[in-house]
Amino acid sequence: MADYFRGKQVKRDKNIVTGVLIASAVIMFSIFILRLFLMQVVKGSDYKIASTEITTRLTVIPAQRGEIYDRNNNSPLVINTDSFSVLMNPGEIPEGDYDTVAAKLADFLGIKKAAIDKIIPEKERTKFKIHQIKKNVPFSIVSNIAENINDLPGVKWVNKPLRNYIESNSFSHILGYVGIMYENEYFLLSNKGYKRNTIIGKTGIEKQYDELLQGKDGYESRFVDSHGRYLNTEPQIVPPEMGKKLVLTIDARVQTLAEKALGERSGSIVVLKPTTGEVLAMVSYPYYNSNIFNSENLSEEYSKLLSNDAQPLMNRSIAATYPPASTFKIVMETGLLNEGKFSRYEKIECKGEMEYGGQSFHCWEPKPGHGKLNLRQALGHSCDIYFWIAGRDHLGITKITEYARMFGYGQKTGIDLPGEEEGLFPKDYPVYWERLPSHRTWLDGDTMAVSIGQGATTATPLQVANVMAMVVNEGTIYKPHVLKEVRDPNDNSIIREIKPEVLYHNDINHAVWKEVKESLRYVTTDGTAKYALRNPSVIIAAKTGTAEVTGFKDSWHSWLLSYAPYDGNPEDMIVVSAIVEARNAWQWWATWATNIVMQGYFANQTFDEAVDTLGLRWLVNQPITRAVGGRVD
C-alpha cells in the first residue's frame, strides 16, 4: 500500500513540474511577443528616428593615376601634381557669420563673393552639406587658408591630384589627356566598375590604358548625426591604391630630336625598331599642349583647337592618310622580283613622257627623261614611266593588290593607340573602283596610277614605316606598339613586359630581299637622295616619294622612307618614315629631316649638334615659308 501511495506522489510531482515549465514557457513567450510589439509598433517610430540620427559618411580619397615614363624608365613624361579643391560646409558656420566667412574665403581664392553665393544659395546656408567652391587651387593658397582657419569655420580642402604633362608638344598625341567621363562614356564603362564623373583618359595612352592607370580610390569613414555633424569618434581610413606605372617604348631624346627636325611643318615623323615593333618616336605637327585640359579656360582653349583647320588634335602618324607615292615602288620591285616574269636587268626607256589610251603620261623627270633603265636604276631614280609599264604589262593590278596587302596596305597595324585609320587599298581594287560614284570600268591607266602609289591608294606614315620594316626583316612585320612595360608603382617591379608580336609574314626568299635592299642603298649613292642623305655617322638606305596633291598649287607631299645602318646588325637598325604635307612651302624637307634624325640617333647628338655636323645650318635657318630646291620624286 505504501508503494502505491508513493507512486501516486511521484506522478503528482511530475505533473506539477511539467505544469510549471509549460507556464514559464508561456510567460516568457508572451513577454517576448509583448516586447516585439512595443519595439515594432508602439515605439517603432522612435527607433526609426534614432537609427537615422547616427549614420556613416564615406569620404572618397582619390587615387593617383599611374605615372608614365619613357623607355629608359628615368625620364618622367606624366606625373601627378598636388592640386586642391576648397570646400565649404555652411552648417558649421556660426549663425549670422556666413557673409563674413564667404567674403574672406573669396579674397583668399581671388574670386567674388557672389560666386560663392551662387554655389551655396540662401536656402542651403544652414544645412550641413559640403559644397565645392573652387578646384585646382595651388598649395600656396591652401596654406594661407590653413593659417587663417580660425576665421574660416566650415571651410575645408581635399587633395585632388592634377595630371602634369612634363613633356608636351609632340608628346601630346602619344600621351593624350584626361577629362570627366561623359554620360555616353559611363554607359559603355559602367560594367567595368567606373562611376559617374570619374576622370578618365580621353585620347592617347591615357585612354588606351586607362584601366591600368586608374588606381583604386580609398575612403574615410566617420559617424555623423542627422544634421551631418561629425561625432567624436576616430575615422576609419582605407588608403587609396595608385594606378600602375607605364614605361613606354618612346625614347624622349629621339622624340625631341624628331620634333625639332620636323619643325613647324605640317606632317609626321615615325621612328621604329623594325625587329620588335617598338616605336621610338612618333611626331605629328601641329600639336597641342595636354596641360590646357587642366586650364580654367578649357572651353575657350578647346574651341581654338577644334576650329584650327590644320587639325592639331589629330595624330597624323596614325590617323592621317596620304598617297604613298614613290615609296610604293618598294612593293612594286618586290613583286616584280618575286614573280620572276620580268628580268631585273631588262631595260625600259624613259623619254620623260609617254602616250597611252589617248592620254599623255609625264614622268617627274621631264624630256628627254631618264633614258634606258633597269629595275635597280628605275627605283634609284624613281622613274615613273618604268613602273607604269612594269605595273601595267608585267605585274597587273591583281598581283599589285596581293603584294600591297602583304605589306599591310589597307589594314590597320593594331598599334596600341586609339584613332588609327586603315588607309585605302581594297582587296579587289577594280571592283571597289567601279562601285565608286561616277567611276567606270577599270582601265590599264588606273593600274599605272596605282603602280606609282597614286590613284585611290592611301596609307598612314606608320603603315609606310612598316613597309620598310618588312624589307629589313626579310618578310616579317612586327605589330607596332608604344607600351614597353607595366610596373608596380610602389617597388618598380615589372608586372608585364610587352613581347614582339608578328603582324604579317611571308616566305619571299632572301635573294629578293637582298636585291631590294641593294636598290634602296642605290637611292642614296646614285639616285634621288644621293646628296641629301650624305651622313658621316651611318650608312642609310632609303626611298624618296613625292605625292601629287589637289588644292595646293605647284606643291606636293614630300616623303622619305629609310632605314640604317644599311650594313649593320638588324637589332641595331631603325626605320624612319617622314612626310611633310603640301600645305607647307616646298622644301623637300622630309629628306633633310630624316638625315638629321639619323645623325642625332647614331651619333648620340642633339638636334643642333646634328645640324652642325651635317652642315645644314644654312638650310635650317631658311624661313619655313620659303621654297628651297626643285621637285625630286
XYZ file of C-alpha atoms in Angstrom:
633
model
C 0.000 0.000 0.000
C 2.857 2.357 0.863
C 4.363 1.735 -2.561
C 1.055 2.587 -4.197
C 0.784 5.999 -2.474
C 4.477 6.662 -3.130
C 3.884 6.138 -6.874
C 0.897 8.432 -6.837
C 3.020 11.173 -5.192
C 5.804 10.861 -7.804
C 3.327 11.129 -10.615
C 1.736 14.171 -8.972
C 5.186 15.840 -8.611
C 5.998 15.213 -12.269
C 2.744 16.816 -13.336
C 3.481 19.873 -11.199
C 6.986 20.270 -12.686
C 5.625 19.867 -16.196
C 2.942 22.462 -15.479
C 5.481 24.910 -14.080
C 7.726 24.506 -17.150
C 4.843 24.996 -19.536
C 3.634 28.034 -17.621
C 7.147 29.515 -17.611
C 7.479 28.995 -21.347
C 4.119 30.631 -21.990
C 5.033 33.607 -19.785
C 8.450 34.057 -21.468
C 6.968 33.787 -24.948
C 4.268 36.283 -24.012
C 6.887 38.711 -22.728
C 8.864 38.295 -25.973
C 5.749 38.931 -28.099
C 4.875 41.977 -25.974
C 8.436 43.326 -26.268
C 8.401 42.818 -30.008
C 5.034 44.586 -30.228
C 6.352 47.529 -28.199
C 9.523 47.819 -30.348
C 7.868 47.494 -33.725
C 4.504 49.099 -33.208
C 4.365 51.273 -30.113
C 7.942 52.653 -30.236
C 8.806 51.779 -33.854
C 8.819 55.403 -34.980
C 11.136 56.365 -32.099
C 13.671 53.701 -33.047
C 13.432 54.688 -36.706
C 14.262 58.281 -35.830
C 17.167 57.173 -33.642
C 18.552 54.979 -36.417
C 18.631 57.939 -38.794
C 20.248 60.268 -36.261
C 23.531 58.370 -36.442
C 24.876 57.128 -39.738
C 28.151 56.543 -41.517
C 29.543 59.014 -44.012
C 32.166 57.910 -46.530
C 34.540 60.496 -47.942
C 36.373 59.353 -51.044
C 40.152 59.705 -51.053
C 41.046 59.973 -54.773
C 43.644 57.566 -56.095
C 46.519 58.975 -58.094
C 46.709 57.888 -61.718
C 49.734 55.870 -62.655
C 52.760 57.766 -63.909
C 54.146 57.387 -67.433
C 57.860 57.168 -68.279
C 59.937 56.906 -71.430
C 61.694 53.682 -72.451
C 64.707 54.267 -70.191
C 62.479 54.437 -67.101
C 64.292 57.552 -65.890
C 62.537 60.330 -67.756
C 59.000 61.034 -66.491
C 56.547 62.072 -69.167
C 53.420 62.315 -66.999
C 53.260 62.714 -63.231
C 50.710 63.928 -60.693
C 50.869 67.337 -59.066
C 49.155 68.199 -55.810
C 46.086 70.277 -56.524
C 43.392 71.072 -54.018
C 39.661 71.582 -54.057
C 38.410 74.074 -51.475
C 35.092 73.125 -49.868
C 32.590 74.798 -47.559
C 30.077 73.251 -45.152
C 27.768 76.189 -44.281
C 26.105 74.272 -41.422
C 29.363 74.540 -39.448
C 29.423 78.360 -39.697
C 28.030 80.140 -36.605
C 24.644 81.744 -37.167
C 24.944 85.154 -38.820
C 28.598 84.711 -39.859
C 28.083 83.266 -43.361
C 28.600 86.539 -45.239
C 31.787 87.338 -43.335
C 33.289 83.864 -43.875
C 32.279 83.773 -47.536
C 33.812 87.198 -48.172
C 37.115 86.229 -46.532
C 37.273 82.939 -48.447
C 36.569 84.768 -51.711
C 39.548 87.058 -51.041
C 41.861 84.092 -50.470
C 40.666 82.387 -53.656
C 40.765 85.528 -55.786
C 37.094 85.294 -56.716
C 33.995 87.360 -55.988
C 31.770 86.540 -53.042
C 28.855 86.379 -55.482
C 30.456 83.283 -56.997
C 30.272 81.518 -53.630
C 26.706 82.733 -53.079
C 25.745 81.175 -56.401
C 27.190 77.814 -55.333
C 25.501 77.997 -51.919
C 22.067 79.626 -52.320
C 20.446 81.180 -49.272
C 18.189 78.214 -48.512
C 21.280 75.972 -48.242
C 23.261 78.157 -45.839
C 22.125 76.493 -42.629
C 22.485 72.912 -43.848
C 25.333 70.569 -43.057
C 26.194 69.908 -46.693
C 29.605 70.124 -48.328
C 29.934 72.313 -51.441
C 32.959 72.552 -53.747
C 33.869 76.227 -54.067
C 36.924 76.013 -56.332
C 39.107 73.266 -57.809
C 42.743 73.252 -58.953
C 43.757 75.500 -56.071
C 47.555 75.611 -55.565
C 49.172 74.628 -52.294
C 50.269 78.218 -51.528
C 46.660 79.409 -51.351
C 45.545 76.397 -49.323
C 48.442 77.108 -46.957
C 47.181 80.679 -46.444
C 43.686 79.386 -45.762
C 45.082 76.886 -43.235
C 46.927 79.663 -41.388
C 43.665 81.585 -41.021
C 41.364 78.640 -40.463
C 40.068 80.031 -37.136
C 38.461 82.833 -39.132
C 37.069 80.394 -41.693
C 34.788 77.913 -39.907
C 33.201 75.395 -42.237
C 35.995 75.728 -44.824
C 37.884 72.579 -45.784
C 40.039 71.296 -48.617
C 40.866 67.963 -50.209
C 43.837 66.952 -52.296
C 42.826 66.069 -55.872
C 45.969 65.160 -57.838
C 46.263 67.023 -61.127
C 47.715 65.426 -64.256
C 51.005 67.131 -65.075
C 52.408 66.522 -68.558
C 56.126 67.123 -68.109
C 56.647 66.568 -71.821
C 54.061 68.118 -74.096
C 54.202 69.411 -77.702
C 54.749 66.356 -79.933
C 54.388 64.023 -76.938
C 50.746 65.070 -76.576
C 49.456 62.923 -79.432
C 51.064 59.880 -77.808
C 50.170 60.610 -74.180
C 46.729 62.118 -74.736
C 44.833 63.824 -71.922
C 42.172 63.154 -69.277
C 38.778 64.599 -68.506
C 35.490 63.943 -66.697
C 33.527 60.977 -68.015
C 30.547 61.879 -70.167
C 27.206 60.111 -69.823
C 27.680 58.128 -73.044
C 31.102 57.013 -71.787
C 29.580 55.944 -68.481
C 27.044 53.849 -70.373
C 29.903 51.942 -72.005
C 32.201 51.709 -68.960
C 29.835 51.248 -66.018
C 30.051 47.452 -66.339
C 33.784 47.762 -65.684
C 33.252 49.378 -62.308
C 33.541 53.017 -63.391
C 31.472 55.583 -61.509
C 29.854 58.727 -62.826
C 32.092 61.799 -63.061
C 35.236 59.663 -62.939
C 38.317 61.238 -64.504
C 39.228 59.049 -67.481
C 41.659 59.079 -70.381
C 40.221 60.717 -73.475
C 42.937 60.118 -76.062
C 46.364 58.542 -76.472
C 47.973 56.322 -73.849
C 45.716 57.868 -71.205
C 42.710 56.344 -72.984
C 44.295 53.147 -74.304
C 45.480 52.014 -70.871
C 43.005 53.858 -68.654
C 42.128 50.771 -66.615
C 45.792 50.261 -65.693
C 46.299 53.937 -64.885
C 43.091 54.399 -62.862
C 44.175 53.060 -59.491
C 41.656 52.407 -56.715
C 40.098 55.150 -54.591
C 40.360 54.956 -50.814
C 37.874 56.351 -48.334
C 37.461 57.830 -44.874
C 34.526 56.507 -42.845
C 33.069 58.614 -39.977
C 29.891 58.663 -37.903
C 27.676 61.724 -38.346
C 24.343 62.739 -36.871
C 21.220 63.553 -38.836
C 22.491 67.113 -39.378
C 25.723 65.904 -40.935
C 27.858 66.825 -37.902
C 30.777 64.561 -37.176
C 30.523 62.630 -33.930
C 33.571 62.500 -31.712
C 34.874 59.152 -32.979
C 38.066 58.147 -34.747
C 37.622 57.812 -38.525
C 38.363 54.565 -40.293
C 40.656 55.125 -43.285
C 41.247 52.802 -46.224
C 44.155 54.292 -48.202
C 43.912 54.624 -51.999
C 45.965 52.487 -54.363
C 47.916 54.303 -57.050
C 47.498 53.243 -60.695
C 50.145 51.189 -62.457
C 53.320 52.793 -63.752
C 53.678 52.599 -67.532
C 57.031 52.564 -69.304
C 56.740 53.401 -72.993
C 58.859 52.388 -75.953
C 59.255 56.098 -76.731
C 62.762 57.490 -76.281
C 62.329 61.066 -75.041
C 65.638 62.127 -76.592
C 64.742 60.717 -80.025
C 61.215 62.146 -79.821
C 62.601 65.619 -79.145
C 65.177 65.199 -81.913
C 62.491 64.221 -84.444
C 60.193 67.010 -83.255
C 62.850 69.632 -83.875
C 63.874 68.041 -87.177
C 60.307 68.328 -88.491
C 59.951 71.819 -87.082
C 56.762 73.786 -87.560
C 55.806 71.930 -90.720
C 52.555 70.009 -91.004
C 53.478 66.367 -91.243
C 54.824 63.396 -89.343
C 57.979 61.503 -88.453
C 57.860 57.934 -87.138
C 60.974 56.188 -85.795
C 60.545 52.429 -85.461
C 62.634 49.472 -84.315
C 61.796 47.002 -87.097
C 62.884 43.846 -85.257
C 60.491 44.421 -82.330
C 57.801 46.847 -83.497
C 58.773 49.320 -80.767
C 58.014 52.940 -81.641
C 60.935 55.124 -80.558
C 59.387 58.387 -81.719
C 56.095 59.498 -83.201
C 55.870 63.165 -84.113
C 52.825 64.849 -85.580
C 52.658 68.580 -86.298
C 50.798 70.714 -85.489
C 50.442 69.537 -81.927
C 48.881 70.881 -78.752
C 49.680 71.118 -75.052
C 47.946 68.434 -72.974
C 48.155 70.689 -69.919
C 45.482 73.029 -71.325
C 42.944 70.430 -70.227
C 43.716 71.491 -66.649
C 43.040 75.116 -67.544
C 40.253 77.212 -66.098
C 39.727 78.473 -69.665
C 39.415 74.961 -71.092
C 36.285 75.694 -73.126
C 37.940 78.615 -74.899
C 41.223 76.783 -75.480
C 39.492 73.651 -76.752
C 37.351 75.672 -79.144
C 40.513 77.151 -80.665
C 41.897 73.673 -81.280
C 38.676 72.468 -82.880
C 38.394 75.489 -85.171
C 42.006 75.246 -86.393
C 41.845 73.923 -89.971
C 45.317 72.357 -89.548
C 43.717 69.938 -87.063
C 46.257 69.966 -84.221
C 44.273 67.348 -82.277
C 44.830 64.736 -84.998
C 47.769 62.366 -84.692
C 48.916 62.418 -88.309
C 51.196 59.427 -87.757
C 48.254 57.042 -87.428
C 45.085 58.989 -88.274
C 46.021 60.920 -91.436
C 46.253 59.062 -94.740
C 48.260 60.153 -97.765
C 49.071 58.757 -101.211
C 52.272 56.761 -100.590
C 53.629 57.983 -103.936
C 57.007 56.578 -104.975
C 57.610 54.848 -101.633
C 55.130 52.305 -103.067
C 57.730 51.361 -105.667
C 59.362 49.226 -102.955
C 56.276 46.985 -103.111
C 56.452 47.035 -106.900
C 60.091 45.971 -107.034
C 59.487 43.180 -104.513
C 56.583 41.868 -106.582
C 58.445 42.079 -109.881
C 61.473 40.252 -108.461
C 59.445 37.574 -106.699
C 57.202 36.829 -109.673
C 60.248 36.454 -111.934
C 58.297 37.251 -115.094
C 60.354 40.325 -115.882
C 64.141 40.361 -115.639
C 65.621 42.948 -113.335
C 68.265 43.511 -115.979
C 65.821 44.288 -118.774
C 65.657 47.982 -119.517
C 62.727 50.268 -120.221
C 63.317 53.589 -121.885
C 62.059 56.760 -120.240
C 61.722 59.750 -122.589
C 60.066 61.927 -119.967
C 56.545 61.240 -121.222
C 54.524 58.505 -122.871
C 51.227 58.212 -124.724
C 48.694 55.572 -123.740
C 44.958 55.286 -124.260
C 44.760 58.713 -125.780
C 46.397 60.290 -122.728
C 49.836 61.727 -122.127
C 51.678 60.490 -119.019
C 54.587 62.598 -117.776
C 57.453 61.316 -115.645
C 58.667 63.629 -112.913
C 61.893 63.939 -114.916
C 60.906 65.995 -117.994
C 62.139 65.406 -121.525
C 64.444 63.846 -122.506
C 63.717 61.774 -119.362
C 65.854 59.190 -117.568
C 66.837 57.197 -120.645
C 67.072 53.404 -120.541
C 66.867 51.963 -117.007
C 66.916 48.528 -115.402
C 64.937 47.768 -112.238
C 67.546 48.980 -109.743
C 68.165 52.168 -111.668
C 64.436 52.739 -112.024
C 63.936 52.523 -108.250
C 67.039 54.612 -107.575
C 65.915 57.413 -109.887
C 62.226 56.803 -109.123
C 61.269 56.642 -112.779
C 57.506 56.777 -113.187
C 57.488 55.546 -116.780
C 59.393 52.390 -115.863
C 56.888 51.455 -113.142
C 53.887 52.464 -115.242
C 54.927 49.988 -117.906
C 56.134 47.299 -115.482
C 52.938 47.505 -113.467
C 50.650 47.518 -116.485
C 52.386 44.908 -118.652
C 54.272 42.630 -116.256
C 52.623 42.618 -112.816
C 48.984 43.642 -113.234
C 46.507 45.001 -110.707
C 45.685 41.586 -109.185
C 49.297 40.892 -108.247
C 49.913 44.506 -107.244
C 46.992 44.234 -104.842
C 48.268 40.931 -103.488
C 51.687 42.357 -102.670
C 50.301 45.628 -101.324
C 48.101 43.766 -98.864
C 51.062 41.540 -97.991
C 52.921 44.685 -96.895
C 49.957 45.850 -94.792
C 48.303 48.395 -97.085
C 44.595 48.880 -96.442
C 44.794 47.301 -92.967
C 45.268 48.758 -89.515
C 48.563 47.979 -87.826
C 46.803 47.447 -84.490
C 49.098 49.862 -82.670
C 48.091 50.416 -79.039
C 46.808 53.949 -79.602
C 43.197 54.938 -80.300
C 42.120 56.578 -83.540
C 44.161 54.616 -86.087
C 42.968 54.686 -89.718
C 43.443 51.749 -92.071
C 44.222 53.707 -95.227
C 42.907 52.601 -98.597
C 43.959 49.618 -100.662
C 40.937 47.386 -101.344
C 41.237 43.621 -101.607
C 39.593 43.772 -105.024
C 40.752 47.085 -106.383
C 38.907 47.096 -109.764
C 35.564 46.111 -108.217
C 35.923 48.758 -105.489
C 36.879 51.362 -108.082
C 33.924 50.609 -110.326
C 31.482 50.874 -107.419
C 32.562 54.400 -106.539
C 30.108 57.131 -107.588
C 30.829 58.420 -111.103
C 33.550 55.815 -111.661
C 33.759 53.467 -114.611
C 35.313 50.223 -115.723
C 38.860 49.651 -114.517
C 41.422 50.545 -117.169
C 45.118 49.891 -117.621
C 45.682 53.587 -116.955
C 44.276 53.027 -113.469
C 46.784 50.237 -112.913
C 49.517 52.641 -113.970
C 48.414 55.181 -111.342
C 48.430 52.564 -108.582
C 51.893 51.386 -109.700
C 53.430 54.663 -108.516
C 51.384 54.962 -105.310
C 48.674 57.265 -106.647
C 45.034 56.630 -107.573
C 42.670 55.599 -104.770
C 45.611 54.497 -102.644
C 46.400 55.976 -99.224
C 48.385 54.989 -96.151
C 49.386 56.381 -92.784
C 53.022 57.237 -92.027
C 53.095 54.252 -89.650
C 51.900 51.866 -92.368
C 54.598 53.188 -94.681
C 57.183 52.639 -91.915
C 56.020 49.014 -91.732
C 56.795 48.573 -95.454
C 60.459 49.234 -94.727
C 60.306 47.081 -91.599
C 59.268 44.127 -93.769
C 62.271 44.716 -96.033
C 64.658 44.886 -93.061
C 63.171 41.719 -91.518
C 63.013 39.983 -94.916
C 59.331 39.133 -94.840
C 58.132 39.884 -91.322
C 56.377 42.885 -89.811
C 56.022 43.096 -86.048
C 52.988 44.770 -84.565
C 53.906 48.374 -83.679
C 53.455 49.302 -80.030
C 54.206 52.168 -77.662
C 53.855 50.333 -74.332
C 57.042 48.607 -73.208
C 56.367 47.602 -69.590
C 53.793 47.768 -66.825
C 55.404 48.298 -63.414
C 54.316 48.328 -59.790
C 54.171 51.958 -58.585
C 55.488 51.021 -55.136
C 58.555 48.875 -55.758
C 59.015 49.479 -59.522
C 58.938 45.741 -60.225
C 57.874 44.618 -63.697
C 54.320 43.287 -63.797
C 54.099 42.788 -67.548
C 56.550 43.149 -70.394
C 55.345 43.564 -73.974
C 56.882 40.990 -76.283
C 57.262 41.308 -80.104
C 54.184 40.061 -81.946
C 54.218 39.076 -85.610
C 51.697 41.069 -87.626
C 52.495 39.848 -91.158
C 54.859 37.219 -92.518
C 55.642 35.845 -95.981
C 58.107 33.370 -97.418
C 59.701 35.508 -100.116
C 63.279 34.268 -100.391
C 66.405 36.031 -99.205
C 67.694 36.770 -102.719
C 64.687 39.003 -103.418
C 65.125 40.962 -100.200
C 68.853 41.309 -100.791
C 68.169 42.829 -104.203
C 65.552 45.226 -102.778
C 67.954 46.367 -100.065
C 70.712 46.977 -102.604
C 68.316 49.055 -104.703
C 67.385 51.124 -101.646
C 71.041 51.732 -100.939
C 71.485 52.747 -104.591
C 68.913 55.510 -103.985
C 71.351 57.169 -101.556
C 74.555 56.567 -103.541
C 73.469 57.255 -107.127
C 69.760 58.074 -107.014
C 67.348 60.756 -105.875
C 68.767 61.063 -102.334
C 72.485 60.919 -103.081
C 73.095 64.484 -101.866
C 70.516 64.930 -99.128
C 71.354 61.704 -97.277
C 75.112 62.031 -97.071
C 75.879 61.128 -93.483
C 79.238 60.771 -91.676
C 77.898 58.558 -88.889
C 75.797 55.875 -90.540
C 75.068 54.295 -93.941
C 71.458 54.867 -94.962
C 69.178 53.061 -97.409
C 66.054 54.900 -98.479
C 63.269 55.665 -100.907
C 62.054 59.158 -101.756
C 58.489 59.985 -102.679
C 56.505 62.954 -103.942
C 52.720 62.773 -103.833
C 50.648 64.967 -106.103
C 48.016 66.891 -104.176
C 44.965 68.717 -105.451
C 44.193 72.042 -103.836
C 47.789 73.209 -103.380
C 49.234 74.812 -106.489
C 52.681 73.576 -107.552
C 53.197 71.695 -104.296
C 53.478 68.085 -103.194
C 53.672 65.908 -100.131
C 57.322 65.094 -99.513
C 58.098 61.502 -98.393
C 61.293 59.865 -97.234
C 61.277 56.238 -96.077
C 64.604 54.919 -94.816
C 66.491 52.538 -92.575
C 70.005 52.421 -91.116
C 72.594 51.150 -90.684
C 72.359 49.548 -94.109
C 75.170 47.077 -93.411
C 74.581 46.665 -89.674
C 73.028 44.208 -87.273
C 69.216 44.198 -87.693
C 68.851 44.574 -83.929
C 70.604 47.953 -84.201
C 68.554 49.205 -87.144
C 65.854 51.834 -87.092
C 63.272 52.772 -89.693
C 62.357 56.425 -90.213
C 59.177 57.348 -92.056
C 58.846 61.083 -92.702
C 56.257 63.121 -94.568
C 55.894 66.867 -94.944
C 52.494 67.967 -96.209
C 51.816 70.086 -99.289
C 50.362 72.854 -97.130
C 53.979 73.817 -96.380
C 56.214 75.625 -98.868
C 58.112 73.072 -100.952
C 61.473 72.294 -99.353
C 61.808 68.539 -99.907
C 62.124 68.653 -96.137
C 61.290 65.039 -95.322
C 64.711 64.015 -96.649
C 66.667 66.671 -94.749
C 64.694 65.952 -91.565
C 65.427 62.227 -91.850
C 69.159 62.818 -92.198
C 69.121 64.984 -89.064
C 67.266 62.248 -87.137
C 69.702 59.565 -88.335
C 72.728 61.683 -87.424
C 71.373 62.573 -83.984
C 70.348 58.998 -83.230
C 73.526 57.188 -84.239
C 75.979 59.871 -83.092
C 74.024 60.493 -79.865
C 73.743 64.181 -80.726
C 71.166 66.857 -80.060
C 69.299 68.489 -82.916
C 71.692 71.436 -83.049
C 74.759 69.204 -82.893
C 73.403 67.021 -85.683
C 72.558 70.043 -87.859
C 76.047 71.482 -87.460
C 77.727 68.131 -88.109
C 75.770 67.761 -91.355
C 76.477 71.374 -92.358
C 72.783 72.158 -92.659
C 72.653 75.293 -90.543
C 72.121 77.434 -93.647
C 69.129 75.339 -94.614
C 67.631 75.179 -91.130
C 67.834 78.972 -90.909
C 65.751 79.397 -94.074
C 62.205 80.598 -93.353
C 59.809 77.663 -93.429
C 57.533 79.587 -95.778
C 60.284 79.900 -98.375
C 60.604 77.312 -101.125
C 64.008 75.630 -101.336
C 65.078 73.428 -104.259
C 63.106 71.785 -107.030
C 60.897 68.719 -107.005
C 62.557 65.323 -106.657
C 60.351 62.230 -106.742
